[in-house]
PDB file of C-alpha atoms in Angstrom:
ATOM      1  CA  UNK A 900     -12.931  24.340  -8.641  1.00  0.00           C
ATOM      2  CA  UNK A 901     -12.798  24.891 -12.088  1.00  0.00           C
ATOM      3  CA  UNK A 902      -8.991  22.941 -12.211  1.00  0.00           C
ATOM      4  CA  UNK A 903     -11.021  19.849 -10.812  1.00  0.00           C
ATOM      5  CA  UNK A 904     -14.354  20.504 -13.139  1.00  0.00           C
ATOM      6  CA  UNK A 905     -11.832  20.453 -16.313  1.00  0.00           C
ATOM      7  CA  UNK A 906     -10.139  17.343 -15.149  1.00  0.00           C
ATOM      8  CA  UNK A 907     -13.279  15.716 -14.549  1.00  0.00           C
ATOM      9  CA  UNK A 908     -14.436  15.986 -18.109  1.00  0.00           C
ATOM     10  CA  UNK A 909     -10.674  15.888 -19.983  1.00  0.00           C
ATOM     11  CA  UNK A 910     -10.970  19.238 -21.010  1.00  0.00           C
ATOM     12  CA  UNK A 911      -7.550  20.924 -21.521  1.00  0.00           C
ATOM     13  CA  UNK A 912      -6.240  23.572 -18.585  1.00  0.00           C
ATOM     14  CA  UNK A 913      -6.342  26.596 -20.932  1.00  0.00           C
ATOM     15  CA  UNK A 914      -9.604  25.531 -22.345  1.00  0.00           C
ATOM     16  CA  UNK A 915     -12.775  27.270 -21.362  1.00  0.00           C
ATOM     17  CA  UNK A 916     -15.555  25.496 -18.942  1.00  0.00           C
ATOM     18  CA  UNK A 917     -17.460  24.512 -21.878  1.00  0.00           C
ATOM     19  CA  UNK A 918     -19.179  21.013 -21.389  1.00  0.00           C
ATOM     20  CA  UNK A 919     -21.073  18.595 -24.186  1.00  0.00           C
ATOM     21  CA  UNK A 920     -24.436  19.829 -24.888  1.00  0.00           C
ATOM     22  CA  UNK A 921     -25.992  17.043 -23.150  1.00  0.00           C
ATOM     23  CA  UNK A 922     -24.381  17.755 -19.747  1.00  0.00           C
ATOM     24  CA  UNK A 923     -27.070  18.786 -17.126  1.00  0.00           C
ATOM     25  CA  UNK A 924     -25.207  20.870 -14.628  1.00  0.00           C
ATOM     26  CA  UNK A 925     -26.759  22.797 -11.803  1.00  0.00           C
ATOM     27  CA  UNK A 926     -24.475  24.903  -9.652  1.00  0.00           C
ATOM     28  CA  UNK A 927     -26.052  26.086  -6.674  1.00  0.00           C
ATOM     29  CA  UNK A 928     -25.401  29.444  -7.305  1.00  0.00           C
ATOM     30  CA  UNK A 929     -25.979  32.567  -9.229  1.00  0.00           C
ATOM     31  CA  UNK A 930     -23.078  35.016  -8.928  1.00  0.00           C
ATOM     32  CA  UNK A 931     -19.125  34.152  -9.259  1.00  0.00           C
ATOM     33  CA  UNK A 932     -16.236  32.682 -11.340  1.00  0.00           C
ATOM     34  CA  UNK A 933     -17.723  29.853 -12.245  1.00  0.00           C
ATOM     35  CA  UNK A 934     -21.140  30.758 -12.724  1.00  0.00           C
ATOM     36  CA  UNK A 935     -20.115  33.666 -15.539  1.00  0.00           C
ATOM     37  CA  UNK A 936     -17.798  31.121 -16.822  1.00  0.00           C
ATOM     38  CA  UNK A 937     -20.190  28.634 -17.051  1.00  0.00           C
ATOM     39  CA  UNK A 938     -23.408  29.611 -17.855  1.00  0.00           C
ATOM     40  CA  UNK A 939     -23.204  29.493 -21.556  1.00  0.00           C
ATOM     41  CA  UNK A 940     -23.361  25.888 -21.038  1.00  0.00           C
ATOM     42  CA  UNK A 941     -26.323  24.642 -22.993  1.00  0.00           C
ATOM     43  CA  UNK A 942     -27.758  22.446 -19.910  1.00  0.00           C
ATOM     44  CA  UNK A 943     -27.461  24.905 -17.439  1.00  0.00           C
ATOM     45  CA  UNK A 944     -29.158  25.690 -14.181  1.00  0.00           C
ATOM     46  CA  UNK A 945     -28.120  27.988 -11.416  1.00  0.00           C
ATOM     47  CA  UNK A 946     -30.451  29.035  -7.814  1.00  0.00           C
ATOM     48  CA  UNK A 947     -30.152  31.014  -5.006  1.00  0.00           C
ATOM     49  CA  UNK A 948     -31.933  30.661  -1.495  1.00  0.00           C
ATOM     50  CA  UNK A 949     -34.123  33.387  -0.476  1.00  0.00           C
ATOM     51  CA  UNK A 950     -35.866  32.166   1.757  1.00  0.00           C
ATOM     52  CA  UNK A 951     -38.937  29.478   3.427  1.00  0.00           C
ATOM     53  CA  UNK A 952     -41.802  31.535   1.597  1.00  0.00           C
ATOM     54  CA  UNK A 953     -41.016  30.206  -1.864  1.00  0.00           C
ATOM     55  CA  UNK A 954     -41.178  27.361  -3.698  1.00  0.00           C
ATOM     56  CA  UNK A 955     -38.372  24.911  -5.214  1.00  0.00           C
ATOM     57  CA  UNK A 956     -38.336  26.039  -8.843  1.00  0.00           C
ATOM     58  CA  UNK A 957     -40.009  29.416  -8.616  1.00  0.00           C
ATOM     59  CA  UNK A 958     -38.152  32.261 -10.518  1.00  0.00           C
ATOM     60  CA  UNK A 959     -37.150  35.316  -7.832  1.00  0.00           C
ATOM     61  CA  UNK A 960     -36.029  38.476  -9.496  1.00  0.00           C
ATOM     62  CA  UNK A 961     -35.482  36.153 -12.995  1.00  0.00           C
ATOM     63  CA  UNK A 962     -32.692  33.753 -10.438  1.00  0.00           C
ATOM     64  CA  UNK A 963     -34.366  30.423  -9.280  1.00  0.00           C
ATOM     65  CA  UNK A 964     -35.054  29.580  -5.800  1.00  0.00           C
ATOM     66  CA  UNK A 965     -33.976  26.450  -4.317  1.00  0.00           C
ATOM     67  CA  UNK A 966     -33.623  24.890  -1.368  1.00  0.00           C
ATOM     68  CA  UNK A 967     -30.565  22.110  -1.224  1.00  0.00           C
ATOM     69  CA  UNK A 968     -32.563  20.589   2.114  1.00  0.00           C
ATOM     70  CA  UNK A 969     -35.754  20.098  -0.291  1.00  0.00           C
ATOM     71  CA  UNK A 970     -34.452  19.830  -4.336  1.00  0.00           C
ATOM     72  CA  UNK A 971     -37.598  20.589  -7.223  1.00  0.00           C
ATOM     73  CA  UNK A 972     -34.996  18.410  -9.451  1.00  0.00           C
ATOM     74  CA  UNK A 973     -36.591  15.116 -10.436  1.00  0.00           C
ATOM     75  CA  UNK A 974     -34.421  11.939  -9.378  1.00  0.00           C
ATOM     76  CA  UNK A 975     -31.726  10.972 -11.646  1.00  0.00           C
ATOM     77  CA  UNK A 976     -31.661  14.285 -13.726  1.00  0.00           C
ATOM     78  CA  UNK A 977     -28.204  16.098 -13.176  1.00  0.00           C
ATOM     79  CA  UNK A 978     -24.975  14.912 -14.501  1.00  0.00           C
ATOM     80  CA  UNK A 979     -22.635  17.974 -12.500  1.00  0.00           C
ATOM     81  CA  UNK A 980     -24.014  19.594  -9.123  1.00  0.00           C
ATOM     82  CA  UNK A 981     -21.775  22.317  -7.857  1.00  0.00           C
ATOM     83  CA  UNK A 982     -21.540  23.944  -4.389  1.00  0.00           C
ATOM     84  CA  UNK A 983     -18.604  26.848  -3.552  1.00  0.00           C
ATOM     85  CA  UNK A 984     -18.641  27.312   0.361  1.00  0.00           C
ATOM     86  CA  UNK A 985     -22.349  26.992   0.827  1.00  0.00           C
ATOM     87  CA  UNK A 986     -22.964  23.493   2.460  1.00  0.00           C
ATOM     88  CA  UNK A 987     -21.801  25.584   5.716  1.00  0.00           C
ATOM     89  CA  UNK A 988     -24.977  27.364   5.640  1.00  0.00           C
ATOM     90  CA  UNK A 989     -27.544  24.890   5.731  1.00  0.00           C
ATOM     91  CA  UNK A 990     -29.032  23.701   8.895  1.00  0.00           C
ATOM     92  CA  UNK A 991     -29.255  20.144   8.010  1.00  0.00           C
ATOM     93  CA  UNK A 992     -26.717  19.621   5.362  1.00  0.00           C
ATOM     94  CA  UNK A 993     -26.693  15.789   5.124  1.00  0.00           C
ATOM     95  CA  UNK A 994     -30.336  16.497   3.828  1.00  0.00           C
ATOM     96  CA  UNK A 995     -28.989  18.627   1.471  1.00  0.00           C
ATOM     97  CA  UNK A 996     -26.216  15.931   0.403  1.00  0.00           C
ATOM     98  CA  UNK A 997     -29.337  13.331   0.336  1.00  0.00           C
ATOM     99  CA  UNK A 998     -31.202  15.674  -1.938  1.00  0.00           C
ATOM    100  CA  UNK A 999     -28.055  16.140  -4.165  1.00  0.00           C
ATOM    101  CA  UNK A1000     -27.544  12.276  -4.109  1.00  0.00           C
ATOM    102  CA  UNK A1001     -31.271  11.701  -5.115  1.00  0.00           C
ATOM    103  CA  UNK A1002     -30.934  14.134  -8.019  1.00  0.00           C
ATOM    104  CA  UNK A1003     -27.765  13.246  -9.841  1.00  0.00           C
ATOM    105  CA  UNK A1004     -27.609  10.641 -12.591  1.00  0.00           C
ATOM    106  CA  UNK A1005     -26.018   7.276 -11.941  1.00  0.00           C
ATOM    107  CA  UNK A1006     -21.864   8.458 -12.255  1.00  0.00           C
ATOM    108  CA  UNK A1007     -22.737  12.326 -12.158  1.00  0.00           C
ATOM    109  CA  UNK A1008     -20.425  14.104  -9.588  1.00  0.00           C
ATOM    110  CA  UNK A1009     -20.969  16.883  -6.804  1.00  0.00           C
ATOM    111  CA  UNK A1010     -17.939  19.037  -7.229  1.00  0.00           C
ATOM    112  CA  UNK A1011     -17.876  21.463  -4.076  1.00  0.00           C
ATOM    113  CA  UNK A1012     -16.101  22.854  -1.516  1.00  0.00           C
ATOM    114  CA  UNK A1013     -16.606  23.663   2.194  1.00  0.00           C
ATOM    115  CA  UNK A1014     -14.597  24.929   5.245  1.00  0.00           C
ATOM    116  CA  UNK A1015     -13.320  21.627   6.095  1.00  0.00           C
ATOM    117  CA  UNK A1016     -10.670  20.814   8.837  1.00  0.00           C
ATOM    118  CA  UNK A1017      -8.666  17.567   8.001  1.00  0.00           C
ATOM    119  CA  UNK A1018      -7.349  17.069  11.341  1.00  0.00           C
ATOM    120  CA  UNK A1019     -10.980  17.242  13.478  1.00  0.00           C
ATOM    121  CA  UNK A1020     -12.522  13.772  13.599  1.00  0.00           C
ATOM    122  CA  UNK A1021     -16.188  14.776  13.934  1.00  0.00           C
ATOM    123  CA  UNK A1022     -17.855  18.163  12.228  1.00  0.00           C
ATOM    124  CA  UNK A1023     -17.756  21.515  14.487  1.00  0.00           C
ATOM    125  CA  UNK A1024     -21.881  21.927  14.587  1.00  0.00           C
ATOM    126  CA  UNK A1025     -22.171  25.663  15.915  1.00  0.00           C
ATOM    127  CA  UNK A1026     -25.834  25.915  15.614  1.00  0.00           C
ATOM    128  CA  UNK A1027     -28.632  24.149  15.514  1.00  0.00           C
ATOM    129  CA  UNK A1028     -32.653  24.708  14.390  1.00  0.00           C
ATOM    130  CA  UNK A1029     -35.212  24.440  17.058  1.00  0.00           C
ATOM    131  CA  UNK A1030     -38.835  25.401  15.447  1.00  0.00           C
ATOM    132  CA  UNK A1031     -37.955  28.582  13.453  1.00  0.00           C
ATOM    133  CA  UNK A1032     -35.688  29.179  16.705  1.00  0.00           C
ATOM    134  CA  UNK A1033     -31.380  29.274  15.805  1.00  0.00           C
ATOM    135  CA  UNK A1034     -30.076  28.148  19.006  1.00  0.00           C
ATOM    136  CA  UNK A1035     -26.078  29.161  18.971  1.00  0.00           C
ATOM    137  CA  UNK A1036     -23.732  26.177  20.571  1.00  0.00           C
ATOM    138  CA  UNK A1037     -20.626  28.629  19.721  1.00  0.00           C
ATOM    139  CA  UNK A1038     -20.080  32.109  19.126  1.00  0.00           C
ATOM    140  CA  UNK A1039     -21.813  32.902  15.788  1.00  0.00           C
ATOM    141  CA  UNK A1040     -19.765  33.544  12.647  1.00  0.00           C
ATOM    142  CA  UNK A1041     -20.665  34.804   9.388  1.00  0.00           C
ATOM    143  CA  UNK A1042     -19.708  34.923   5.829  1.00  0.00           C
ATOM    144  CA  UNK A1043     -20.257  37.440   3.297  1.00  0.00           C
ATOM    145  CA  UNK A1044     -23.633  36.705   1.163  1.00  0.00           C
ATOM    146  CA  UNK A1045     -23.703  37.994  -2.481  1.00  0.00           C
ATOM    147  CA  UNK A1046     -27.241  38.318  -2.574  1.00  0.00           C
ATOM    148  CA  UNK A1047     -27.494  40.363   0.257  1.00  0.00           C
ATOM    149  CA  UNK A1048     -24.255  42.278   0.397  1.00  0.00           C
ATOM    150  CA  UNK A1049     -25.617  44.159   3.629  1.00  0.00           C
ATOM    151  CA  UNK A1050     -25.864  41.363   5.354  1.00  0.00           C
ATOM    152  CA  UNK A1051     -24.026  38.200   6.890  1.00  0.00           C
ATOM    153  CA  UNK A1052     -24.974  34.385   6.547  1.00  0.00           C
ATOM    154  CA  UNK A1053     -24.769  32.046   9.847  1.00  0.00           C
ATOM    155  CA  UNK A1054     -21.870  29.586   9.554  1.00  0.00           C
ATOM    156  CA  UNK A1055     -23.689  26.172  10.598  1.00  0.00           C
ATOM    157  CA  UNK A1056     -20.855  24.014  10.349  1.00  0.00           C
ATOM    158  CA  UNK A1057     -17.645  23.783  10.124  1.00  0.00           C
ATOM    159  CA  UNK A1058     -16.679  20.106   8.357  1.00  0.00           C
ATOM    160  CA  UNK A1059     -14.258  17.344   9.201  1.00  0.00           C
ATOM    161  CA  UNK A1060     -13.613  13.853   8.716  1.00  0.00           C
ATOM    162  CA  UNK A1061     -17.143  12.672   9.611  1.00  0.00           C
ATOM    163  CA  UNK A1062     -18.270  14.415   6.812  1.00  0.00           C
ATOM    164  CA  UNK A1063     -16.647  12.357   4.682  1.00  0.00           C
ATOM    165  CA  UNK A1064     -17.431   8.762   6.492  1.00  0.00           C
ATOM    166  CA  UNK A1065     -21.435  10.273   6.645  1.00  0.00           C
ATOM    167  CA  UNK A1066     -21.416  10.992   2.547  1.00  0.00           C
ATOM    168  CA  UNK A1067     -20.516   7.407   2.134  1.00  0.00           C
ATOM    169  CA  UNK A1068     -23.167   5.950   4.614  1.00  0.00           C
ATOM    170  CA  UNK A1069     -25.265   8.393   1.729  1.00  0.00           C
ATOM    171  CA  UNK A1070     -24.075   6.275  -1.110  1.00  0.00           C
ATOM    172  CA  UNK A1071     -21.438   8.407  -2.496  1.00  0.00           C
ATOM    173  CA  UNK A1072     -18.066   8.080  -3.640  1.00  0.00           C
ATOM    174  CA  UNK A1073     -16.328  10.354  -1.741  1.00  0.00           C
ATOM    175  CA  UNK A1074     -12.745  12.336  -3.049  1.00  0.00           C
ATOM    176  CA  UNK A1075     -11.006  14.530  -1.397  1.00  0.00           C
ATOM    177  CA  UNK A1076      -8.125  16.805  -3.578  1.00  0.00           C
ATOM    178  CA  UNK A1077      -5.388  18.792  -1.785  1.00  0.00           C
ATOM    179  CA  UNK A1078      -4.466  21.140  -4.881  1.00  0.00           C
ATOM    180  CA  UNK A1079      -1.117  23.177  -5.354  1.00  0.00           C
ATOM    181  CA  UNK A1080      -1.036  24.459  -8.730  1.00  0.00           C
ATOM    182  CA  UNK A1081       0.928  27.520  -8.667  1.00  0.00           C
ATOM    183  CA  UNK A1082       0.397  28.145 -12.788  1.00  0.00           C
ATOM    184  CA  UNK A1083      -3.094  28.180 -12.243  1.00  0.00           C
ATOM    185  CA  UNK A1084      -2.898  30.267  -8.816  1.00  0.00           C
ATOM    186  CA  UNK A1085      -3.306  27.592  -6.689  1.00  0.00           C
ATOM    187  CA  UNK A1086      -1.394  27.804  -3.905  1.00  0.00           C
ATOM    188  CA  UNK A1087      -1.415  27.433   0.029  1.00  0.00           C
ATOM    189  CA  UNK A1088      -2.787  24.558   2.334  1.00  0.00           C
ATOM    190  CA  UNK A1089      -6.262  25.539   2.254  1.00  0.00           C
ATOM    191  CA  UNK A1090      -7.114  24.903  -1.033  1.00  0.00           C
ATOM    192  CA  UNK A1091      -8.710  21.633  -1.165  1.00  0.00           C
ATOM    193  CA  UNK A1092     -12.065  20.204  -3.773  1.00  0.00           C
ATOM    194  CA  UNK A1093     -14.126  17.137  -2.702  1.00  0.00           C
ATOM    195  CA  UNK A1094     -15.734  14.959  -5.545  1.00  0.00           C
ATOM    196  CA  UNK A1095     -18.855  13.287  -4.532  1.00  0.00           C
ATOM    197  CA  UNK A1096     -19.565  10.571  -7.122  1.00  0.00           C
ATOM    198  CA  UNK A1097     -23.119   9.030  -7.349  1.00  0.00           C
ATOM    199  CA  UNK A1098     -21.695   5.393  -8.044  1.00  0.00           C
ATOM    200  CA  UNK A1099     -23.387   3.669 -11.623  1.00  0.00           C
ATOM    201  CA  UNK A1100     -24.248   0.713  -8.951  1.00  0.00           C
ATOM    202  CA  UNK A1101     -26.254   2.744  -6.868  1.00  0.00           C
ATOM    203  CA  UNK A1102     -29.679   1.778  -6.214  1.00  0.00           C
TER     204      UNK A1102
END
């Protein structure tokens, strides 16, 4: 991610993740690469989830809560969202695209990745919200959660090309970059970076 966040803002490879002053960015999380190499960034916002009983905005343990589904961003405020691998976890993540649609500037980007299978036509929905009820459709996987290290996080959804065709219907711009940069450790077939641009023509 940080390869494509570079690019996206002509910064040199070697250089560090430093951004103009009057970038807004707001990565959606708290922990990671490229939250400790970004967070000297003068505009810059992180969150974490944890959980229905707090509000959008509201400081947990000094880390903001958000929740993608419901943004406390105003409309039009963010020039950079970014999302590593946790647009899988939300029940209703078209909401959450809506949301980050809503709050970015006209030509501001969504940089993110998700598990993402190029060669399914529709998305792999594995469970679904009924009340405050998780019915499973498949057998239930989990990822590892760096907020609560003890415990798992319920894969939702597993992406594919309708993801892509339902972002547009949303208004966005929609990229999708197969990267092999061995010099920069990139390497393999799964490591791909979507670029969601919020288009400067965009109601």
């Amino acid at each position: 991610m940080a390869h494509v966040i570079r690019k996206a803002f002509g910064l040199d490879e070697a250089s560090p993740l430093r951004l103009p002053d009057e970038v807004v960015i707001y990565n959606t999380e708290s922990t990671g690469a490229v939250h400790a190499a970004m967070k000297s960034n003068a505009r810059y916002h992180c969150s974490e989830y944890f959980g229905p009983g707090f509000k959008g905005g509201e400081m947990v343990n000094g880390v903001r809560h958000e929740d993608l589904q419901n943004l406390s961003f105003e409309d039009n405020a963010l020039d950079l969202i970014l999302s590593s691998d946790v647009l899988e976890h939300i029940p209703a993540p078209y909401r959450a695209h809506a949301e980050i649609f809503r709050t970015l500037k006209l030509g501001g980007k969504h940089i993110f990745t998700v598990p993402f299978d190029p060669s399914s036509p529709a998305d792999d929905c594995r469970a679904e919200l009924h009340g405050n009820q998780v019915r499973l459709l498949k057998p239930a996987l989990y990822h590892g959660d760096p907020i609560r290290p003890g415990e798992g996080i319920l894969v939702w959804f597993i992406f594919g090309i309708e993801m892509k065709q339902r972002l547009q219907a949303i208004g966005f711009e929609v990229q999708t970059l197969y990267l092999h940069a061995p010099k920069r450790g990139i390497i393999g077939d799964g490591a791909i970076v979507f670029v969601a641009t919020k288009p400067f023509n965009a109601a």
